[in-house]
Short mmCIF file of C-alpha atoms in Angstrom, two decimals:
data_model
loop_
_atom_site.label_atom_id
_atom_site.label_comp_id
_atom_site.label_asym_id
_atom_site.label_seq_id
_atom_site.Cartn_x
_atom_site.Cartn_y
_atom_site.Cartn_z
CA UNK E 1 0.00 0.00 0.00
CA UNK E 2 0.87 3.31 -0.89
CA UNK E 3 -0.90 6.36 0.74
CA UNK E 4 -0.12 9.93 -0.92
CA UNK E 5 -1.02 13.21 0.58
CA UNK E 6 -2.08 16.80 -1.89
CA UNK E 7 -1.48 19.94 0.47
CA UNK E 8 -1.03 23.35 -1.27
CA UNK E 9 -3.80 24.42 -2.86
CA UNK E 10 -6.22 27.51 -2.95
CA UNK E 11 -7.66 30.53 -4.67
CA UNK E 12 -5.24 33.00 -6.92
CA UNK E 13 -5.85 35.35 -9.57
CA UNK E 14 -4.72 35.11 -12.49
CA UNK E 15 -0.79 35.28 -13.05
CA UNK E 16 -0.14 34.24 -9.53
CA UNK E 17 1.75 31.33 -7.95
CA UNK E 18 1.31 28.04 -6.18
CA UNK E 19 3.23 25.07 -5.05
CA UNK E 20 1.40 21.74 -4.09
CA UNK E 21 2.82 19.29 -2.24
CA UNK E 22 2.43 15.37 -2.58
CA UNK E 23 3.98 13.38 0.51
CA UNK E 24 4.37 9.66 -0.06
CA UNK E 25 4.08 7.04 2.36
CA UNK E 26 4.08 2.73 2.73
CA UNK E 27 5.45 0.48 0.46
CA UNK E 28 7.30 3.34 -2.18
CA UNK E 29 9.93 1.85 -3.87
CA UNK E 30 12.83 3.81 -6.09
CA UNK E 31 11.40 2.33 -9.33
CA UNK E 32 7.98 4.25 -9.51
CA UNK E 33 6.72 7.38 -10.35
CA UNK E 34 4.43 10.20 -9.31
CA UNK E 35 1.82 12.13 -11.54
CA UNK E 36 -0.43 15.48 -11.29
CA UNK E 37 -3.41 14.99 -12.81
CA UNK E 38 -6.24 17.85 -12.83
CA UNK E 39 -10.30 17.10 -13.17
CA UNK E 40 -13.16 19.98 -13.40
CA UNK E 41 -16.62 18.94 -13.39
CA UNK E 42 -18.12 16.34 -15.25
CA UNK E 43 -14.65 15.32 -16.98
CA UNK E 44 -12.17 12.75 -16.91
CA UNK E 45 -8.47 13.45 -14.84
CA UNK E 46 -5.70 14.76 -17.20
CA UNK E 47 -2.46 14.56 -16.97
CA UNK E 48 -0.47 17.67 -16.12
CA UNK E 49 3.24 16.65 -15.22
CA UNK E 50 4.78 13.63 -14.09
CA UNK E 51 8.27 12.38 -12.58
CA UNK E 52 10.10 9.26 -12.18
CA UNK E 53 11.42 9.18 -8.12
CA UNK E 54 15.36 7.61 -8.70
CA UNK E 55 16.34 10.08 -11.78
CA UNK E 56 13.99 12.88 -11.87
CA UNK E 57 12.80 12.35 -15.81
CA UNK E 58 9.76 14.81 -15.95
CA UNK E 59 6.96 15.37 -18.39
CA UNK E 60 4.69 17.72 -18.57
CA UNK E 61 1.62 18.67 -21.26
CA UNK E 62 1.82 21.09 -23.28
CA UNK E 63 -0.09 23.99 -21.95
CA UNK E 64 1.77 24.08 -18.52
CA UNK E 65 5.34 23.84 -20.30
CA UNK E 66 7.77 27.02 -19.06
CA UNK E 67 4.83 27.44 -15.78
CA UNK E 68 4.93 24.23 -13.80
CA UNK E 69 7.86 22.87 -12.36
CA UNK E 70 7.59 19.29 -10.76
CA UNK E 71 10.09 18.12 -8.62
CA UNK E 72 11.03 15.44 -5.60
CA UNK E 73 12.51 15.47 -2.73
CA UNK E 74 14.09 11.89 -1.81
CA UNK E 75 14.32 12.75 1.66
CA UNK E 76 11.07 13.71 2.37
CA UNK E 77 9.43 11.35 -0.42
CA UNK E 78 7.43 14.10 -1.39
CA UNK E 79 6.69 15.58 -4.79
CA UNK E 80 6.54 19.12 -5.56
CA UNK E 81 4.43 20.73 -8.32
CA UNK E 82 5.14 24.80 -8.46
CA UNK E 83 2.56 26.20 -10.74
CA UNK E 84 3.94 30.08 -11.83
CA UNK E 85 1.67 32.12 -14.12
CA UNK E 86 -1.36 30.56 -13.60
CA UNK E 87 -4.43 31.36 -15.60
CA UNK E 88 -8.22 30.65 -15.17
CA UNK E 89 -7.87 27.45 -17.27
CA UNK E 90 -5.81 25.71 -14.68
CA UNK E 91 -8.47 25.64 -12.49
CA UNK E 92 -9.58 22.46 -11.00
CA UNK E 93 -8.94 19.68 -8.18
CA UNK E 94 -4.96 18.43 -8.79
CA UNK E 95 -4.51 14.96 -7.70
CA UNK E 96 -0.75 12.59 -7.36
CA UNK E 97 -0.35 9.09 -8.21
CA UNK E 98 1.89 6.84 -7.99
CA UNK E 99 2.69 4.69 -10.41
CA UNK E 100 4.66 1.65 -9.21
CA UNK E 101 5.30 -0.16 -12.61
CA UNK E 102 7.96 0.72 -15.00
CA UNK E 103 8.22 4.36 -14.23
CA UNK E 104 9.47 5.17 -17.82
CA UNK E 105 8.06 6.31 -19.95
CA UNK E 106 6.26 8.62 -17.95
CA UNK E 107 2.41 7.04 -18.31
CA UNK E 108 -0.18 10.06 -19.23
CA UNK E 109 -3.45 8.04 -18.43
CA UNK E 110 -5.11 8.13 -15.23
CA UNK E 111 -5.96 4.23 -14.90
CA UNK E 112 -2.39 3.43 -15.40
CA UNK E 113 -1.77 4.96 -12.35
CA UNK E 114 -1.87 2.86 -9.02
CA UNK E 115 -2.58 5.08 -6.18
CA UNK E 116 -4.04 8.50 -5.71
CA UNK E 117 -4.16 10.83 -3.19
CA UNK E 118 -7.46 12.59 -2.42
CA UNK E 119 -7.20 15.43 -4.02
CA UNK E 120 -6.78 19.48 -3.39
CA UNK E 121 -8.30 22.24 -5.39
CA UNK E 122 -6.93 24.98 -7.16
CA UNK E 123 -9.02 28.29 -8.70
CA UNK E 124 -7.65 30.51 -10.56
CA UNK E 125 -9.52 33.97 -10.84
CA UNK E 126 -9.65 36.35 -13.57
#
């Protein structure tokens, strides 16, 4: 078992900056990796950036390229997503999941994903 914890989120206007947290806990192993997904109402969880825990490989999609940073910190197994210039369109609830199969590529769909975390929301004001 694998339990993940979102922390970070909240209400910014437009061009402001957050950082979400994702601490990891159980049975992690070096050979997985962690996602952020985002979901708004009545659709399906997309994938926004993921990272594989022993190198650091990263992906991200294409509209939060040059915002969001993800990152890790091996100490503190816990994942870091810093979301810079944030517009209205990133609003949503941001979940992390773990993926604890091969770790690369980085997997983009959300029922590859093992584990999720329950979730924290992020709006983004105009």
């Amino acid at each position: 078992q694998v339990q993940l914890v979102e922390s970070g989120g909240g209400s910014v206007q437009a061009g402001g900056s957050l950082r979400l947290s994702c601490a990891a806990s159980g049975r992690t192993r070096s050979g997985y990796a962690v996602g952020w997904f985002r979901q708004t109402p009545g659709k399906e969880r997309d994938f926004v950036a993921g990272i594989t825990w022993s190198v650091g490989r990263t992906s991200y999609t294409d509209s939060v390229k040059g915002r969001f940073t993800i990152s890790r910190d091996n100490a503190k197994t816990t994942v870091y997503l810093q979301m810079n210039s944030l517009k209205p369109e990133d609003t949503g609830v941001y979940y992390c999941a773990a993926d604890l199969g091969r770790s690369y590529p980085l997997k983009k769909n959300s029922y590859e994903y093992d584990y999720w975390g329950q979730g924290t929301q992020v709006t983004v004001s105009s």
